[in-house]
PDB file of C-alpha atoms in Angstrom:
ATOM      1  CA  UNK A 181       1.394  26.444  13.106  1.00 81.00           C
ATOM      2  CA  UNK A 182       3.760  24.726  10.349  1.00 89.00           C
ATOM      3  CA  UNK A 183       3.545  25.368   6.596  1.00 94.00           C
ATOM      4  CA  UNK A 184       5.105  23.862   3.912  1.00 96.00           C
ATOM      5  CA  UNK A 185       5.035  24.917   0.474  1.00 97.00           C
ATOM      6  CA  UNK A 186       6.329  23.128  -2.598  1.00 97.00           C
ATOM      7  CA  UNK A 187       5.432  24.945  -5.487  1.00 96.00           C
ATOM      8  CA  UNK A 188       6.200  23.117  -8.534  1.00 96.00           C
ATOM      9  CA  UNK A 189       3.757  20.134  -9.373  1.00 94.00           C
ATOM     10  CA  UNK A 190       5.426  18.745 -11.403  1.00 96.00           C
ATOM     11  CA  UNK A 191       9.333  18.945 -13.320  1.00 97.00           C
ATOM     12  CA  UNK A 192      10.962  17.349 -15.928  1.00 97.00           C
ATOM     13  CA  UNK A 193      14.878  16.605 -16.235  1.00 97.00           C
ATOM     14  CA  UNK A 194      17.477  14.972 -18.511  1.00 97.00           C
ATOM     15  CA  UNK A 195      18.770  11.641 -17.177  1.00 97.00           C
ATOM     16  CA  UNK A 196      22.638  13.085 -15.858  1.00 97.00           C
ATOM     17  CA  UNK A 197      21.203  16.306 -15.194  1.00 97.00           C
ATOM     18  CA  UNK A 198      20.796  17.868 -12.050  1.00 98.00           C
ATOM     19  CA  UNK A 199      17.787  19.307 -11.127  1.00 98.00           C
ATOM     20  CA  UNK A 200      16.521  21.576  -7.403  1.00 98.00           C
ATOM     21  CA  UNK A 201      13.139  21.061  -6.292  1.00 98.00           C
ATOM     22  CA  UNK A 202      11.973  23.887  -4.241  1.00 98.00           C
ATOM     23  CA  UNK A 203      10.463  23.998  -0.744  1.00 98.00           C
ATOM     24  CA  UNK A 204       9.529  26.723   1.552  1.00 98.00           C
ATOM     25  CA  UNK A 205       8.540  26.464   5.094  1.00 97.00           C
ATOM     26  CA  UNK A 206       6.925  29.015   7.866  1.00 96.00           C
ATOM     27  CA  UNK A 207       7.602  28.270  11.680  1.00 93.00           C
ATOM     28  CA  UNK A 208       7.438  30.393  14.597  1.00 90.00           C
ATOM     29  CA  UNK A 209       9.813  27.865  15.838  1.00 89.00           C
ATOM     30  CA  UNK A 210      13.176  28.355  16.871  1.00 89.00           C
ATOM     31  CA  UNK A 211      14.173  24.552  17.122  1.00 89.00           C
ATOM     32  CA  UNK A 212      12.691  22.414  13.556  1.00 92.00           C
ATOM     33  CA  UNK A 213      13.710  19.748  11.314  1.00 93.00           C
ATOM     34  CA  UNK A 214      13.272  19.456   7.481  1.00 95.00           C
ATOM     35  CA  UNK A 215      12.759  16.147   5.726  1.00 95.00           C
ATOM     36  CA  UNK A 216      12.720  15.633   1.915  1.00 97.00           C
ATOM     37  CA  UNK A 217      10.890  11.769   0.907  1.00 96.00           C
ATOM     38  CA  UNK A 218      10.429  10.079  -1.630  1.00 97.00           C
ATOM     39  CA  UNK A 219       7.152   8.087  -2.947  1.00 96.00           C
ATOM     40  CA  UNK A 220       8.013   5.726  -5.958  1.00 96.00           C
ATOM     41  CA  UNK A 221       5.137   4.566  -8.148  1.00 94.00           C
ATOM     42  CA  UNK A 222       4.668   1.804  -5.846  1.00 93.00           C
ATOM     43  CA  UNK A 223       3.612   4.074  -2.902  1.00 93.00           C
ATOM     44  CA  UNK A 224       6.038   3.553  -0.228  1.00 93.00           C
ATOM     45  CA  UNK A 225       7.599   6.706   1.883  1.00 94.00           C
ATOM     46  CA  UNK A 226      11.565   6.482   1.296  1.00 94.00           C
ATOM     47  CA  UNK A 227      13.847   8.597   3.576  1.00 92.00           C
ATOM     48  CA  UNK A 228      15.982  10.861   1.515  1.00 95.00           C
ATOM     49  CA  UNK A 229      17.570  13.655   3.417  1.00 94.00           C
ATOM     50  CA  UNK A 230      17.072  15.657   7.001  1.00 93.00           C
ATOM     51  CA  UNK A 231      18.429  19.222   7.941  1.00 94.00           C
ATOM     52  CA  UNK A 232      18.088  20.667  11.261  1.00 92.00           C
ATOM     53  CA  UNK A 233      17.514  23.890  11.905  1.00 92.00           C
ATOM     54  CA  UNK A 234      20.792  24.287  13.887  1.00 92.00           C
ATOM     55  CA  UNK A 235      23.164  22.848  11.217  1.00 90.00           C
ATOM     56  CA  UNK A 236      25.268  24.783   9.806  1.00 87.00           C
ATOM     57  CA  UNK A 237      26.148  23.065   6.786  1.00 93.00           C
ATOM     58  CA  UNK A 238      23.719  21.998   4.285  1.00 94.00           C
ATOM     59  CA  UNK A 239      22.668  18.280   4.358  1.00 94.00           C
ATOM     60  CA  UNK A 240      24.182  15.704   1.934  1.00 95.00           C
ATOM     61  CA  UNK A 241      23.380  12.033   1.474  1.00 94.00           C
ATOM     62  CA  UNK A 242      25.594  10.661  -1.807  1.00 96.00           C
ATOM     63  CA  UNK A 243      23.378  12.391  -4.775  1.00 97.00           C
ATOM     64  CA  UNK A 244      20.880  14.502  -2.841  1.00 97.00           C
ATOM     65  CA  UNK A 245      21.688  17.684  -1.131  1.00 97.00           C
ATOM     66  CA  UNK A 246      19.348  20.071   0.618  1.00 97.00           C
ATOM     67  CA  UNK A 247      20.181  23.635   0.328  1.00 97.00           C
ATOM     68  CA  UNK A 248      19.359  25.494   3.214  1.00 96.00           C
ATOM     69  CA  UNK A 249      18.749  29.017   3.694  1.00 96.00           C
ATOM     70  CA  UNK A 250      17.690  29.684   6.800  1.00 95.00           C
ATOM     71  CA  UNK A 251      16.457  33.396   5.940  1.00 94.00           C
ATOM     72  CA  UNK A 252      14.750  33.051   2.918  1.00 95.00           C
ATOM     73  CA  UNK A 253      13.022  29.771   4.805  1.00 96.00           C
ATOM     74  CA  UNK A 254      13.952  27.326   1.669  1.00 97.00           C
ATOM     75  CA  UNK A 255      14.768  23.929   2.275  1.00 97.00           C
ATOM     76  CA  UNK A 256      15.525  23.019  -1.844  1.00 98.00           C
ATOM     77  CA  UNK A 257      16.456  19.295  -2.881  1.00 98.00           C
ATOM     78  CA  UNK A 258      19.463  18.934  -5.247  1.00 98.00           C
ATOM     79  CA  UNK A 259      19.290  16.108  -7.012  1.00 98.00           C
ATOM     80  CA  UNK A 260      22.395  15.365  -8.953  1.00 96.00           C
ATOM     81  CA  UNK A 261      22.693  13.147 -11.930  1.00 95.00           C
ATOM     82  CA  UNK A 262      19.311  12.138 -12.419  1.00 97.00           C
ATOM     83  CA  UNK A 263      18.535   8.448 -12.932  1.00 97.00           C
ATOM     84  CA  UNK A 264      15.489   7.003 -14.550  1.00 97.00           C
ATOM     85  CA  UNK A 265      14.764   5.945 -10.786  1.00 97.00           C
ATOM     86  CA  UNK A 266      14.642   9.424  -9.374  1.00 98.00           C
ATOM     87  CA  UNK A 267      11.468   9.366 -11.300  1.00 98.00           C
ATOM     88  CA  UNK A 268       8.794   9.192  -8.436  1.00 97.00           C
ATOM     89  CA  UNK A 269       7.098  12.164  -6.240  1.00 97.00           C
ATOM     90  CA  UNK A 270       9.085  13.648  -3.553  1.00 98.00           C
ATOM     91  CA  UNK A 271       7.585  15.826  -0.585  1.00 97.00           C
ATOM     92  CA  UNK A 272       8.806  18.004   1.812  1.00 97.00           C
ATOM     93  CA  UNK A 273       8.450  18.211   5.289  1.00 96.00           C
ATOM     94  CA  UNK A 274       8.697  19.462   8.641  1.00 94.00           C
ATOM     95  CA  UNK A 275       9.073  18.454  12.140  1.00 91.00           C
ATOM     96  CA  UNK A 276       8.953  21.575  14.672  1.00 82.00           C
ATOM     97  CA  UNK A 277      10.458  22.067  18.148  1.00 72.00           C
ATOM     98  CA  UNK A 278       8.032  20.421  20.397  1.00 70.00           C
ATOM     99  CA  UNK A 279       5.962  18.874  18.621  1.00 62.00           C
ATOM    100  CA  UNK A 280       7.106  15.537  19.441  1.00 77.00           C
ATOM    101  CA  UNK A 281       7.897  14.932  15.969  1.00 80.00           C
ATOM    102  CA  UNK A 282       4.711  15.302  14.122  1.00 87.00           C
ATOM    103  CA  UNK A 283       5.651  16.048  10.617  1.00 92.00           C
ATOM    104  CA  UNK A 284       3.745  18.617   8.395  1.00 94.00           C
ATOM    105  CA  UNK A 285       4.339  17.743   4.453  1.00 95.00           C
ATOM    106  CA  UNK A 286       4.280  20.049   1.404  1.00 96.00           C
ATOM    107  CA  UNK A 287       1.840  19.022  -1.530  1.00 95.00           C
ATOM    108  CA  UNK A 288       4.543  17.090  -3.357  1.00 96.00           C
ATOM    109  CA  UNK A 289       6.348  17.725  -6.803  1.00 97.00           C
ATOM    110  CA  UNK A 290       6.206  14.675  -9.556  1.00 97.00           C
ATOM    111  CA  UNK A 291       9.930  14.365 -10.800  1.00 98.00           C
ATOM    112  CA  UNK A 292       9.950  12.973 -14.210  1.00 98.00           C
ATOM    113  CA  UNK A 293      13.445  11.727 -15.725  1.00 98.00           C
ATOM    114  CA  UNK A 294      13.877  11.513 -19.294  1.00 96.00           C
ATOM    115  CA  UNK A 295      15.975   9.476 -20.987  1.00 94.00           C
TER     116      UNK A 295
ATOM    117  CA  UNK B 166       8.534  -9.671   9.682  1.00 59.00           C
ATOM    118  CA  UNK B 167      10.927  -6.854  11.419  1.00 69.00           C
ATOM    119  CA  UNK B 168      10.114  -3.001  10.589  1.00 92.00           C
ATOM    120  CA  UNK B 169       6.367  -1.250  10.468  1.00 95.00           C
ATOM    121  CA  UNK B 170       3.293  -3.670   9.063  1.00 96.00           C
ATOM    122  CA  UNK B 171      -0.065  -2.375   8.209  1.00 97.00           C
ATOM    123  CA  UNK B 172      -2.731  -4.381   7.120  1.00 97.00           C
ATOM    124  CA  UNK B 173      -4.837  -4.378   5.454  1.00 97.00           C
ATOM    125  CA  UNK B 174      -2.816  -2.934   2.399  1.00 97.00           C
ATOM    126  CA  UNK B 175      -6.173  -2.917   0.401  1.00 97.00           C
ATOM    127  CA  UNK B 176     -10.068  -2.221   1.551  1.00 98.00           C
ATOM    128  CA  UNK B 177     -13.391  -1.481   0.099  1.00 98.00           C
ATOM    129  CA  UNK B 178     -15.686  -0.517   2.546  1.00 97.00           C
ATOM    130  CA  UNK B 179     -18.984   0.513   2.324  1.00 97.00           C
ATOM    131  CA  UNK B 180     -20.657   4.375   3.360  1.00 98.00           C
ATOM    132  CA  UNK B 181     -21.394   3.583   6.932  1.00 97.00           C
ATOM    133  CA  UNK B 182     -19.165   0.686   7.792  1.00 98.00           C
ATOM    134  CA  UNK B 183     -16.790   0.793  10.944  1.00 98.00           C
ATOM    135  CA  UNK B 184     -13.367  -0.323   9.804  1.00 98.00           C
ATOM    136  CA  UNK B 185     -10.027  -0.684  11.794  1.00 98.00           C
ATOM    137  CA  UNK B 186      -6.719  -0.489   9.725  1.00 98.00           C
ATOM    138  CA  UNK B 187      -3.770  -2.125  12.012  1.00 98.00           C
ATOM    139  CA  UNK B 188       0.071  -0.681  12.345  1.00 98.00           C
ATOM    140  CA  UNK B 189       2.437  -2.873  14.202  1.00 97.00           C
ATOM    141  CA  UNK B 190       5.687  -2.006  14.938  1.00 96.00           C
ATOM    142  CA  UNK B 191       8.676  -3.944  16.350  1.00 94.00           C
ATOM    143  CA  UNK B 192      11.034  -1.955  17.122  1.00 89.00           C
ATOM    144  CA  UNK B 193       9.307  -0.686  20.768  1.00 88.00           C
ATOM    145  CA  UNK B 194       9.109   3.058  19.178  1.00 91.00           C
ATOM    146  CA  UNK B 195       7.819   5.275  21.888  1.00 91.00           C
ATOM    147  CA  UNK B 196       5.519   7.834  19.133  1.00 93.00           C
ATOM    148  CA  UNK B 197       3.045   6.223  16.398  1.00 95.00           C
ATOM    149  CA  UNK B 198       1.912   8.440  13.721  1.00 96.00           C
ATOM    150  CA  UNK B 199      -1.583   8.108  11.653  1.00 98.00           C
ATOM    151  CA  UNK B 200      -1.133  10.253   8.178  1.00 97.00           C
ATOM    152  CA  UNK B 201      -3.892   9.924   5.600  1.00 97.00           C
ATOM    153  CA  UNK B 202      -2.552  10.936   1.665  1.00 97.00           C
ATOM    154  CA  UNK B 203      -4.975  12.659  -0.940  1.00 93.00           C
ATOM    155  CA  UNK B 204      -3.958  14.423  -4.270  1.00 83.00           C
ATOM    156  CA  UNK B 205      -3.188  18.075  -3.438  1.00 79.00           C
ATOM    157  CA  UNK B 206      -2.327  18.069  -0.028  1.00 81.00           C
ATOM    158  CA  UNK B 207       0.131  15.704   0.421  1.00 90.00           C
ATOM    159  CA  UNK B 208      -0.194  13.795   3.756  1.00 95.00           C
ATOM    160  CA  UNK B 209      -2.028  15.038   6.641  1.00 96.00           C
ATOM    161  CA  UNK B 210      -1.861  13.573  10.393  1.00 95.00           C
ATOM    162  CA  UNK B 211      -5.033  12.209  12.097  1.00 97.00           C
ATOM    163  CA  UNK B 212      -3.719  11.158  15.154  1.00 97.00           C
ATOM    164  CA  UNK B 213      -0.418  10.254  17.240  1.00 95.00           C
ATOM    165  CA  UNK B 214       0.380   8.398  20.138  1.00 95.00           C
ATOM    166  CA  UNK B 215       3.452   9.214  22.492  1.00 91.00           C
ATOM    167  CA  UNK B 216       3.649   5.815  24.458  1.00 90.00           C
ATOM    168  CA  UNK B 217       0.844   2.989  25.009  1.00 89.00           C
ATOM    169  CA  UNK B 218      -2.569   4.988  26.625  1.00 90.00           C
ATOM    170  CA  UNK B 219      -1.311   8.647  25.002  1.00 92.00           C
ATOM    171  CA  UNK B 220      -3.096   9.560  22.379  1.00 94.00           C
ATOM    172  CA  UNK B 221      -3.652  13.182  20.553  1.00 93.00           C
ATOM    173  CA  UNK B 222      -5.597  14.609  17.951  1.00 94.00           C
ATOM    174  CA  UNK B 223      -3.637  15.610  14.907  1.00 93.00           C
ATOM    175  CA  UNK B 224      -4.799  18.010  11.933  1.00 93.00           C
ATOM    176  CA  UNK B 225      -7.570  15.995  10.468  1.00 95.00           C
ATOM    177  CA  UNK B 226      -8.804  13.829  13.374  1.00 96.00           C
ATOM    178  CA  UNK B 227     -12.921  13.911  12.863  1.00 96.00           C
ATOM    179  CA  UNK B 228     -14.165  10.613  12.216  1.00 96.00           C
ATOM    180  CA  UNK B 229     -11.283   8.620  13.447  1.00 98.00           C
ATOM    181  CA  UNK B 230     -10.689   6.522  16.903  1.00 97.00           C
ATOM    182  CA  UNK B 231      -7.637   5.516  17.994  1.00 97.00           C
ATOM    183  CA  UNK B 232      -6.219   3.329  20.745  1.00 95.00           C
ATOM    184  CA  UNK B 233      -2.539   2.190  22.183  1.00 95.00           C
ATOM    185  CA  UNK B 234      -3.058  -0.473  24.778  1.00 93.00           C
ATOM    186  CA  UNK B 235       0.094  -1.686  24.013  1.00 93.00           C
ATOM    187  CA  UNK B 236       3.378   0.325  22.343  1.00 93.00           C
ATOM    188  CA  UNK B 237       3.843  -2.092  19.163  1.00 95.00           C
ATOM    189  CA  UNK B 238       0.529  -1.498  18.076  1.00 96.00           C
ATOM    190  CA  UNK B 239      -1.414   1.510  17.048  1.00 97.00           C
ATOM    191  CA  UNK B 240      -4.974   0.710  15.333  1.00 98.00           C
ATOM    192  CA  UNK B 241      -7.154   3.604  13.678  1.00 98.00           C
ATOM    193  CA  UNK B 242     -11.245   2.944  13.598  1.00 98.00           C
ATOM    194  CA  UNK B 243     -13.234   4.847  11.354  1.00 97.00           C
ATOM    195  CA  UNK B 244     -16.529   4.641  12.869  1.00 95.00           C
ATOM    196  CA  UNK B 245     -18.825   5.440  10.343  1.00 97.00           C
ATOM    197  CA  UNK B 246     -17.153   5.527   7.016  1.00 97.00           C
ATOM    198  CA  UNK B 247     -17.680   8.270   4.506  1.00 97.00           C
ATOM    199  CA  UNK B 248     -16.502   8.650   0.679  1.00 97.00           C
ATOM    200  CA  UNK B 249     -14.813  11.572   2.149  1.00 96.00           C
ATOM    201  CA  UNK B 250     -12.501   8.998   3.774  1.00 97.00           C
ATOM    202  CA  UNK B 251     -11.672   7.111   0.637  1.00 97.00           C
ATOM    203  CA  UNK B 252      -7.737   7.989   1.441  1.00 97.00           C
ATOM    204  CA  UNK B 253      -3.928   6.692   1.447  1.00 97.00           C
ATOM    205  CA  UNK B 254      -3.459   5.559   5.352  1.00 98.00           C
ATOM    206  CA  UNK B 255      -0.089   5.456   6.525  1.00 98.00           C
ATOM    207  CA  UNK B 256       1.447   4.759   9.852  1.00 97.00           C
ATOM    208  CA  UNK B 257       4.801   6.094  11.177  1.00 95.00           C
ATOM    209  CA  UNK B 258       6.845   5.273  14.165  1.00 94.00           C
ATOM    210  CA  UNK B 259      10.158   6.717  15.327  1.00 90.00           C
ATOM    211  CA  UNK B 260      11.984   6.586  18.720  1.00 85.00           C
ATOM    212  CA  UNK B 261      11.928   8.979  21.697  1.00 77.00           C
ATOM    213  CA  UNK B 262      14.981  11.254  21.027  1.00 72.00           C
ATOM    214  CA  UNK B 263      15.714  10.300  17.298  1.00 69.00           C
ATOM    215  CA  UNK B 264      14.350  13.483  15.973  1.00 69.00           C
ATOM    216  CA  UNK B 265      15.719  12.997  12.732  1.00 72.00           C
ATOM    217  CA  UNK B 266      13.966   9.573  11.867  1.00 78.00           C
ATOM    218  CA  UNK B 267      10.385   8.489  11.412  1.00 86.00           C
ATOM    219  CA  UNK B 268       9.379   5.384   9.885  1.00 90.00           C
ATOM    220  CA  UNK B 269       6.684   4.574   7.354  1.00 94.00           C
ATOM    221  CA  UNK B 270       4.605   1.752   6.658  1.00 96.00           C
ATOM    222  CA  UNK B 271       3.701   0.489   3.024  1.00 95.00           C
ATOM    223  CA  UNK B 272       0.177   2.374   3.258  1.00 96.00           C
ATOM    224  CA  UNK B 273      -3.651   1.099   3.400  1.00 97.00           C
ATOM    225  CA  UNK B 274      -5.164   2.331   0.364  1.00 97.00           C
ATOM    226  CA  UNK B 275      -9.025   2.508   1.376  1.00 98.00           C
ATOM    227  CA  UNK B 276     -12.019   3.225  -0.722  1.00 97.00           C
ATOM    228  CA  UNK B 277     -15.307   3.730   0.775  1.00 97.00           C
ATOM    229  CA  UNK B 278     -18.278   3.538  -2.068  1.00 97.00           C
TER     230      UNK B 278
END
């Protein structure tokens, strides 16, 4: 079985700041994937970010980087430079080995930029 | 319209009532995901699909029927609908290989009363 554990409900950050949302994840799996999303106010799911478990270097996609430590089984969004945009809830998830791509998603954290 | 439809976006059901919420997909995706959303536990799967006439049970799948006669589509029946079931519905797709890639419809938002 997959876990995924985000466990901040909710963080605030300074427009231009950076800011790390945490994620931790239990597998048995040798072989997984790690997904961060993003869920504006208007509901949709938006792709932000994918690391598998194989890679060695950490995922980056323009301002969002996922920090990866394999051995402490955290799979942390950086955001840098907030924007009033990045304002939205953002969950993380997994996809294991052979599971033909089922994902299992953390509770979510509510990311609140201030101006 | 290209991509992953669901419809209907909005539904008020009544305890009791069988509804069907629809996914279509165009892009011939082999696996078809049904994830519900409520507050505090993010989203959970109900059922998948791995190609038209495979269908498995995912973590929450009591209460829900689903069917894939045919690979675009992927409908989910809730037989006898409880306020329990008053959810976020989404459907996902992604293709046979791409394990880095699944993707989501707008959402269903149901209500049962």
């Amino acid at each position: 079985a997959q876990k995924i554990t985000q466990t901040q409900p909710g963080m605030f950050v300074q427009e231009k700041e950076a800011v790390t949302l945490d994620c931790t994840y239990d597998t048995s799996d040798q072989s997984y994937g790690l997904f961060w999303y993003k869920q504006p106010s208007s509901g949709e799911m938006i792709f932000l970010i994918y690391q598998g478990s194989y890679d060695e270097q950490n995922a980056t996609e323009g301002r969002y980087s996922l920090n990866f430590q394999k051995a402490r089984k955290s799979a942390n969004l950086v955001i840098s430079a907030s924007q009033l945009g990045d304002s939205a809830m953002y969950f993380c998830a997994m996809r294991g080995g052979t599971s033909y791509g089922k994902l299992t998603f953390g509770q979510g954290t509510i990311l609140t930029v201030h101006p | 319209d290209a991509g992953i439809t669901q419809s209907p976006r909005y539904k008020i059901t009544e305890t009791g009532r069988q509804v069907t919420l629809m996914c279509h997909q165009t892009w011939s995706h082999s696996y078809m995901f049904w994830y519900r959303q409520d507050l505090g536990h993010g989203l959970r799967l109900i059922y998948y699909s791995a190609a038209a006439d495979i269908t498995d049970k995912g973590e929450v799948p009591d209460g829900y029927v689903v069917s894939r006669s045919k690979t675009e589509n992927f409908p989910l029946t809730l037989e006898s609908a409880t306020r329990s079931q008053t959810s976020v519905y989404f459907c996902a797709s992604r293709e046979q290989g791409s394990f880095w890639e699944q993707y989501f419809g707008p959402g269903t938002r149901l209500t049962v009363t």
